[in-house]
GROMACS .gro file of C-alpha atoms in nm:
model
  309
    1UNK     CA    1  -0.147  -1.062   0.842
    2UNK     CA    2  -0.226  -0.732   0.672
    3UNK     CA    3  -0.542  -0.527   0.722
    4UNK     CA    4  -0.633  -0.321   0.416
    5UNK     CA    5  -0.892  -0.043   0.406
    6UNK     CA    6  -0.986   0.161   0.100
    7UNK     CA    7  -1.085   0.490   0.262
    8UNK     CA    8  -1.227   0.644  -0.055
    9UNK     CA    9  -1.257   0.585  -0.427
   10UNK     CA   10  -1.301   0.927  -0.587
   11UNK     CA   11  -1.085   1.125  -0.823
   12UNK     CA   12  -1.060   1.503  -0.867
   13UNK     CA   13  -1.294   1.606  -0.585
   14UNK     CA   14  -1.468   1.451  -0.283
   15UNK     CA   15  -1.840   1.389  -0.330
   16UNK     CA   16  -2.111   1.352  -0.061
   17UNK     CA   17  -2.103   0.971  -0.087
   18UNK     CA   18  -1.757   0.921  -0.236
   19UNK     CA   19  -1.439   1.025  -0.057
   20UNK     CA   20  -1.113   1.076  -0.243
   21UNK     CA   21  -0.899   0.773  -0.311
   22UNK     CA   22  -0.667   0.671  -0.027
   23UNK     CA   23  -0.554   0.332   0.098
   24UNK     CA   24  -0.461   0.230   0.452
   25UNK     CA   25  -0.252  -0.081   0.522
   26UNK     CA   26  -0.202  -0.197   0.881
   27UNK     CA   27   0.038  -0.454   1.027
   28UNK     CA   28   0.104  -0.520   1.395
   29UNK     CA   29  -0.089  -0.212   1.502
   30UNK     CA   30   0.100   0.029   1.276
   31UNK     CA   31  -0.044   0.181   0.960
   32UNK     CA   32   0.077   0.307   0.624
   33UNK     CA   33  -0.141   0.555   0.436
   34UNK     CA   34  -0.116   0.591   0.059
   35UNK     CA   35  -0.226   0.935  -0.064
   36UNK     CA   36  -0.408   1.195   0.143
   37UNK     CA   37  -0.655   1.404  -0.052
   38UNK     CA   38  -0.903   1.657   0.083
   39UNK     CA   39  -1.106   1.518   0.378
   40UNK     CA   40  -0.921   1.185   0.391
   41UNK     CA   41  -0.944   1.199   0.770
   42UNK     CA   42  -1.326   1.184   0.754
   43UNK     CA   43  -1.348   0.818   0.642
   44UNK     CA   44  -1.048   0.745   0.861
   45UNK     CA   45  -1.255   0.846   1.163
   46UNK     CA   46  -1.546   0.635   1.038
   47UNK     CA   47  -1.319   0.331   1.024
   48UNK     CA   48  -1.171   0.117   1.300
   49UNK     CA   49  -0.826   0.271   1.243
   50UNK     CA   50  -0.654   0.547   1.440
   51UNK     CA   51  -0.464   0.848   1.306
   52UNK     CA   52  -0.210   0.796   1.586
   53UNK     CA   53  -0.108   0.463   1.436
   54UNK     CA   54  -0.004   0.606   1.098
   55UNK     CA   55   0.376   0.609   1.085
   56UNK     CA   56   0.423   0.643   0.708
   57UNK     CA   57   0.238   0.828   0.432
   58UNK     CA   58   0.320   0.749   0.068
   59UNK     CA   59   0.230   0.994  -0.207
   60UNK     CA   60   0.182   0.878  -0.565
   61UNK     CA   61   0.211   1.234  -0.701
   62UNK     CA   62   0.142   1.590  -0.599
   63UNK     CA   63  -0.198   1.669  -0.750
   64UNK     CA   64  -0.433   1.820  -0.493
   65UNK     CA   65  -0.675   1.527  -0.481
   66UNK     CA   66  -0.385   1.319  -0.345
   67UNK     CA   67  -0.219   1.571  -0.112
   68UNK     CA   68  -0.456   1.846   0.004
   69UNK     CA   69  -0.580   1.650   0.305
   70UNK     CA   70  -0.236   1.644   0.467
   71UNK     CA   71  -0.261   1.968   0.674
   72UNK     CA   72  -0.584   1.865   0.843
   73UNK     CA   73  -0.455   1.516   0.914
   74UNK     CA   74  -0.134   1.653   1.065
   75UNK     CA   75  -0.323   1.889   1.293
   76UNK     CA   76  -0.547   1.605   1.407
   77UNK     CA   77  -0.239   1.397   1.481
   78UNK     CA   78  -0.097   1.687   1.679
   79UNK     CA   79  -0.416   1.725   1.879
   80UNK     CA   80  -0.400   1.355   1.964
   81UNK     CA   81  -0.063   1.425   2.131
   82UNK     CA   82   0.132   1.211   1.891
   83UNK     CA   83   0.509   1.243   1.953
   84UNK     CA   84   0.661   0.977   1.724
   85UNK     CA   85   0.825   1.080   1.397
   86UNK     CA   86   0.600   1.074   1.089
   87UNK     CA   87   0.769   0.957   0.769
   88UNK     CA   88   0.649   1.094   0.435
   89UNK     CA   89   0.754   0.932   0.107
   90UNK     CA   90   0.718   1.067  -0.246
   91UNK     CA   91   0.905   1.176  -0.555
   92UNK     CA   92   1.162   1.453  -0.582
   93UNK     CA   93   1.015   1.781  -0.465
   94UNK     CA   94   0.824   1.624  -0.176
   95UNK     CA   95   0.988   1.841   0.088
   96UNK     CA   96   0.895   2.159  -0.100
   97UNK     CA   97   0.534   2.044  -0.137
   98UNK     CA   98   0.508   1.944   0.229
   99UNK     CA   99   0.658   2.275   0.337
  100UNK     CA  100   0.388   2.459   0.145
  101UNK     CA  101   0.106   2.241   0.273
  102UNK     CA  102   0.214   2.271   0.635
  103UNK     CA  103   0.238   2.651   0.660
  104UNK     CA  104  -0.077   2.643   0.875
  105UNK     CA  105   0.045   2.351   1.087
  106UNK     CA  106   0.246   2.529   1.354
  107UNK     CA  107   0.411   2.367   1.654
  108UNK     CA  108   0.335   2.003   1.580
  109UNK     CA  109   0.451   1.782   1.870
  110UNK     CA  110   0.620   1.538   1.633
  111UNK     CA  111   0.885   1.552   1.363
  112UNK     CA  112   0.804   1.517   0.994
  113UNK     CA  113   1.072   1.328   0.802
  114UNK     CA  114   1.056   1.358   0.422
  115UNK     CA  115   1.207   1.087   0.202
  116UNK     CA  116   1.237   1.185  -0.165
  117UNK     CA  117   1.233   0.906  -0.423
  118UNK     CA  118   1.345   0.917  -0.788
  119UNK     CA  119   1.074   0.980  -1.046
  120UNK     CA  120   1.250   0.796  -1.328
  121UNK     CA  121   1.375   0.474  -1.174
  122UNK     CA  122   1.242   0.209  -0.940
  123UNK     CA  123   1.334   0.233  -0.573
  124UNK     CA  124   1.289  -0.001  -0.277
  125UNK     CA  125   1.271   0.096   0.089
  126UNK     CA  126   1.153  -0.045   0.420
  127UNK     CA  127   0.870   0.085   0.638
  128UNK     CA  128   0.840  -0.114   0.957
  129UNK     CA  129   0.838  -0.479   0.853
  130UNK     CA  130   0.713  -0.403   0.502
  131UNK     CA  131   0.934  -0.383   0.195
  132UNK     CA  132   0.798  -0.119  -0.042
  133UNK     CA  133   0.869  -0.083  -0.412
  134UNK     CA  134   0.804   0.253  -0.578
  135UNK     CA  135   0.769   0.226  -0.955
  136UNK     CA  136   0.752   0.528  -1.188
  137UNK     CA  137   0.437   0.533  -1.402
  138UNK     CA  138   0.311   0.744  -1.692
  139UNK     CA  139   0.071   1.024  -1.598
  140UNK     CA  140   0.032   1.392  -1.688
  141UNK     CA  141   0.285   1.468  -1.413
  142UNK     CA  142   0.556   1.252  -1.252
  143UNK     CA  143   0.386   0.972  -1.061
  144UNK     CA  144   0.463   0.650  -0.872
  145UNK     CA  145   0.279   0.328  -0.802
  146UNK     CA  146   0.355   0.127  -0.490
  147UNK     CA  147   0.382  -0.238  -0.397
  148UNK     CA  148   0.395  -0.335  -0.028
  149UNK     CA  149   0.535  -0.675   0.064
  150UNK     CA  150   0.535  -0.847   0.403
  151UNK     CA  151   0.797  -1.123   0.398
  152UNK     CA  152   0.744  -1.452   0.578
  153UNK     CA  153   1.025  -1.642   0.741
  154UNK     CA  154   1.071  -2.015   0.702
  155UNK     CA  155   0.932  -2.275   0.939
  156UNK     CA  156   1.119  -2.343   1.262
  157UNK     CA  157   1.283  -2.688   1.252
  158UNK     CA  158   1.256  -2.832   1.603
  159UNK     CA  159   1.479  -3.129   1.527
  160UNK     CA  160   1.761  -2.905   1.405
  161UNK     CA  161   1.726  -2.692   1.717
  162UNK     CA  162   1.748  -2.997   1.942
  163UNK     CA  163   2.057  -3.118   1.759
  164UNK     CA  164   2.234  -2.793   1.848
  165UNK     CA  165   2.199  -2.862   2.222
  166UNK     CA  166   2.075  -2.506   2.263
  167UNK     CA  167   1.838  -2.452   2.559
  168UNK     CA  168   1.474  -2.401   2.460
  169UNK     CA  169   1.465  -2.053   2.617
  170UNK     CA  170   1.685  -1.928   2.330
  171UNK     CA  171   1.475  -2.073   2.048
  172UNK     CA  172   1.237  -1.777   2.032
  173UNK     CA  173   1.529  -1.544   1.961
  174UNK     CA  174   1.632  -1.752   1.660
  175UNK     CA  175   1.269  -1.753   1.541
  176UNK     CA  176   1.271  -1.373   1.555
  177UNK     CA  177   1.580  -1.362   1.334
  178UNK     CA  178   1.825  -1.285   1.615
  179UNK     CA  179   2.166  -1.442   1.672
  180UNK     CA  180   2.225  -1.615   2.005
  181UNK     CA  181   2.551  -1.639   2.203
  182UNK     CA  182   2.572  -1.946   2.429
  183UNK     CA  183   2.875  -2.112   2.588
  184UNK     CA  184   3.114  -1.932   2.359
  185UNK     CA  185   2.930  -2.027   2.041
  186UNK     CA  186   2.720  -1.817   1.803
  187UNK     CA  187   2.391  -1.964   1.682
  188UNK     CA  188   2.218  -1.805   1.382
  189UNK     CA  189   1.858  -1.833   1.257
  190UNK     CA  190   1.979  -2.007   0.941
  191UNK     CA  191   2.075  -2.306   1.156
  192UNK     CA  192   1.715  -2.380   1.252
  193UNK     CA  193   1.487  -2.203   1.002
  194UNK     CA  194   1.358  -2.352   0.678
  195UNK     CA  195   1.339  -2.175   0.340
  196UNK     CA  196   1.166  -1.838   0.324
  197UNK     CA  197   0.795  -1.878   0.249
  198UNK     CA  198   0.565  -1.669   0.034
  199UNK     CA  199   0.464  -1.345   0.205
  200UNK     CA  200   0.174  -1.104   0.153
  201UNK     CA  201   0.162  -0.837  -0.115
  202UNK     CA  202  -0.062  -0.536  -0.171
  203UNK     CA  203  -0.017  -0.307  -0.471
  204UNK     CA  204  -0.163   0.033  -0.556
  205UNK     CA  205  -0.160   0.203  -0.896
  206UNK     CA  206  -0.366   0.509  -0.977
  207UNK     CA  207  -0.342   0.809  -1.210
  208UNK     CA  208  -0.145   0.620  -1.471
  209UNK     CA  209  -0.146   0.450  -1.806
  210UNK     CA  210  -0.099   0.071  -1.814
  211UNK     CA  211   0.255  -0.056  -1.868
  212UNK     CA  212   0.473  -0.365  -1.853
  213UNK     CA  213   0.663  -0.204  -1.564
  214UNK     CA  214   0.346  -0.189  -1.355
  215UNK     CA  215   0.262  -0.551  -1.438
  216UNK     CA  216   0.608  -0.659  -1.324
  217UNK     CA  217   0.591  -0.452  -1.005
  218UNK     CA  218   0.249  -0.576  -0.893
  219UNK     CA  219   0.302  -0.936  -1.006
  220UNK     CA  220   0.151  -1.199  -0.775
  221UNK     CA  221  -0.009  -0.941  -0.546
  222UNK     CA  222  -0.273  -1.080  -0.314
  223UNK     CA  223  -0.462  -0.755  -0.368
  224UNK     CA  224  -0.421  -0.502  -0.649
  225UNK     CA  225  -0.594  -0.166  -0.602
  226UNK     CA  226  -0.600   0.004  -0.941
  227UNK     CA  227  -0.749   0.305  -1.106
  228UNK     CA  228  -1.065   0.270  -1.309
  229UNK     CA  229  -1.138   0.632  -1.398
  230UNK     CA  230  -1.410   0.513  -1.635
  231UNK     CA  231  -1.578   0.183  -1.708
  232UNK     CA  232  -1.725   0.295  -2.037
  233UNK     CA  233  -1.513   0.205  -2.342
  234UNK     CA  234  -1.627   0.524  -2.511
  235UNK     CA  235  -1.429   0.719  -2.249
  236UNK     CA  236  -1.101   0.544  -2.334
  237UNK     CA  237  -0.959   0.820  -2.554
  238UNK     CA  238  -1.034   1.083  -2.290
  239UNK     CA  239  -0.869   0.873  -2.019
  240UNK     CA  240  -0.564   0.811  -2.236
  241UNK     CA  241  -0.515   1.179  -2.314
  242UNK     CA  242  -0.526   1.264  -1.942
  243UNK     CA  243  -0.291   0.984  -1.836
  244UNK     CA  244  -0.552   0.759  -1.677
  245UNK     CA  245  -0.685   0.402  -1.709
  246UNK     CA  246  -1.027   0.254  -1.766
  247UNK     CA  247  -1.160  -0.073  -1.620
  248UNK     CA  248  -1.055  -0.286  -1.917
  249UNK     CA  249  -0.693  -0.177  -1.894
  250UNK     CA  250  -0.668  -0.234  -1.519
  251UNK     CA  251  -0.835  -0.574  -1.554
  252UNK     CA  252  -0.591  -0.675  -1.829
  253UNK     CA  253  -0.295  -0.579  -1.610
  254UNK     CA  254  -0.442  -0.777  -1.319
  255UNK     CA  255  -0.468  -1.081  -1.547
  256UNK     CA  256  -0.113  -1.047  -1.679
  257UNK     CA  257   0.025  -0.988  -1.329
  258UNK     CA  258  -0.148  -1.296  -1.186
  259UNK     CA  259  -0.290  -1.104  -0.890
  260UNK     CA  260  -0.534  -1.260  -0.647
  261UNK     CA  261  -0.795  -0.986  -0.638
  262UNK     CA  262  -0.854  -0.650  -0.808
  263UNK     CA  263  -1.031  -0.347  -0.662
  264UNK     CA  264  -1.118  -0.053  -0.885
  265UNK     CA  265  -1.081   0.298  -0.746
  266UNK     CA  266  -1.025   0.664  -0.844
  267UNK     CA  267  -1.356   0.698  -1.025
  268UNK     CA  268  -1.439   1.005  -1.230
  269UNK     CA  269  -1.710   1.222  -1.071
  270UNK     CA  270  -1.899   1.171  -1.398
  271UNK     CA  271  -1.924   0.794  -1.335
  272UNK     CA  272  -2.215   0.775  -1.094
  273UNK     CA  273  -2.256   0.395  -1.097
  274UNK     CA  274  -1.920   0.213  -1.104
  275UNK     CA  275  -2.092  -0.128  -1.083
  276UNK     CA  276  -2.257  -0.073  -1.422
  277UNK     CA  277  -1.938  -0.174  -1.603
  278UNK     CA  278  -1.809  -0.444  -1.368
  279UNK     CA  279  -1.938  -0.745  -1.562
  280UNK     CA  280  -1.743  -0.646  -1.872
  281UNK     CA  281  -1.425  -0.614  -1.666
  282UNK     CA  282  -1.487  -0.958  -1.516
  283UNK     CA  283  -1.485  -1.108  -1.864
  284UNK     CA  284  -1.114  -1.024  -1.858
  285UNK     CA  285  -1.035  -1.076  -1.489
  286UNK     CA  286  -1.304  -1.262  -1.296
  287UNK     CA  287  -1.197  -1.163  -0.945
  288UNK     CA  288  -1.250  -0.790  -0.996
  289UNK     CA  289  -1.457  -0.574  -0.760
  290UNK     CA  290  -1.565  -0.214  -0.739
  291UNK     CA  291  -1.399  -0.036  -0.450
  292UNK     CA  292  -1.619   0.162  -0.215
  293UNK     CA  293  -1.580   0.383   0.090
  294UNK     CA  294  -1.426   0.181   0.376
  295UNK     CA  295  -1.405  -0.144   0.180
  296UNK     CA  296  -1.187  -0.373   0.394
  297UNK     CA  297  -1.002  -0.699   0.367
  298UNK     CA  298  -0.766  -0.891   0.595
  299UNK     CA  299  -0.491  -1.078   0.415
  300UNK     CA  300  -0.353  -1.382   0.594
  301UNK     CA  301  -0.058  -1.607   0.520
  302UNK     CA  302  -0.163  -1.914   0.328
  303UNK     CA  303  -0.096  -2.249   0.491
  304UNK     CA  304   0.181  -2.387   0.272
  305UNK     CA  305   0.214  -2.721   0.449
  306UNK     CA  306   0.023  -2.910   0.179
  307UNK     CA  307   0.199  -2.739  -0.110
  308UNK     CA  308   0.535  -2.815   0.051
  309UNK     CA  309   0.455  -3.183   0.088
   0.00000   0.00000   0.00000
């Protein structure tokens, strides 16, 4: 399963009741943070998640409302006596940006590892058990959207395992994807595992204009967290000129991408009531919701037994 927590929903600046947009995704006790604007650690401390469990931070782009919270978060991690490497992912220039942001973070007890991704072509990498796709998007500066996918192995076929005459104590290793050596023979997971099943997918796109590339990247996501800078149609031209989306555009992409659920985020400070425009968005995509501070959801694998029958 995947635990998802939207730490904040604001754009440009944190407000008293609206933290800056950041998303936390947790699997098996380890977390991935997407974006880290000013004061991101405040809602993090209000949540049930720990800063010590964050092993990866993904940056969509380098505007301050997505990066300026990094120094404080790093110092908090250091004070918690974290020693494991912290992996940072972002477009070309990430290392230079991180170097500037961390001037005040002296003597951290852990290593920061920067991974620079291309701004102009899609890239795929692994973080823990999650496969992550970084897709370039159109904004006022180079920017990426991310899709996180947790694969699911096939079902273990007991009858096939019995037919191999392999002792039961070795079965768990095959289930974990490991090869087994027994009596001079090599047994592989493919011998006992069924076809790969549908996994879980979370996608995140903010500070961007809608595009077919985004639709393709986020296709079939269980949860799509997308920018809705404005809900008001009259603000569309302003959003377009600044490289942003409004509710209607995010809802249309959610529909075309066949996602399970849509959360709006990255609201303009000028939009004081995001729910005011939700009904119009639901006319396009019915399973749309307004994101809010600490909005959470646990995604679980669907039981595919019936669909496989």
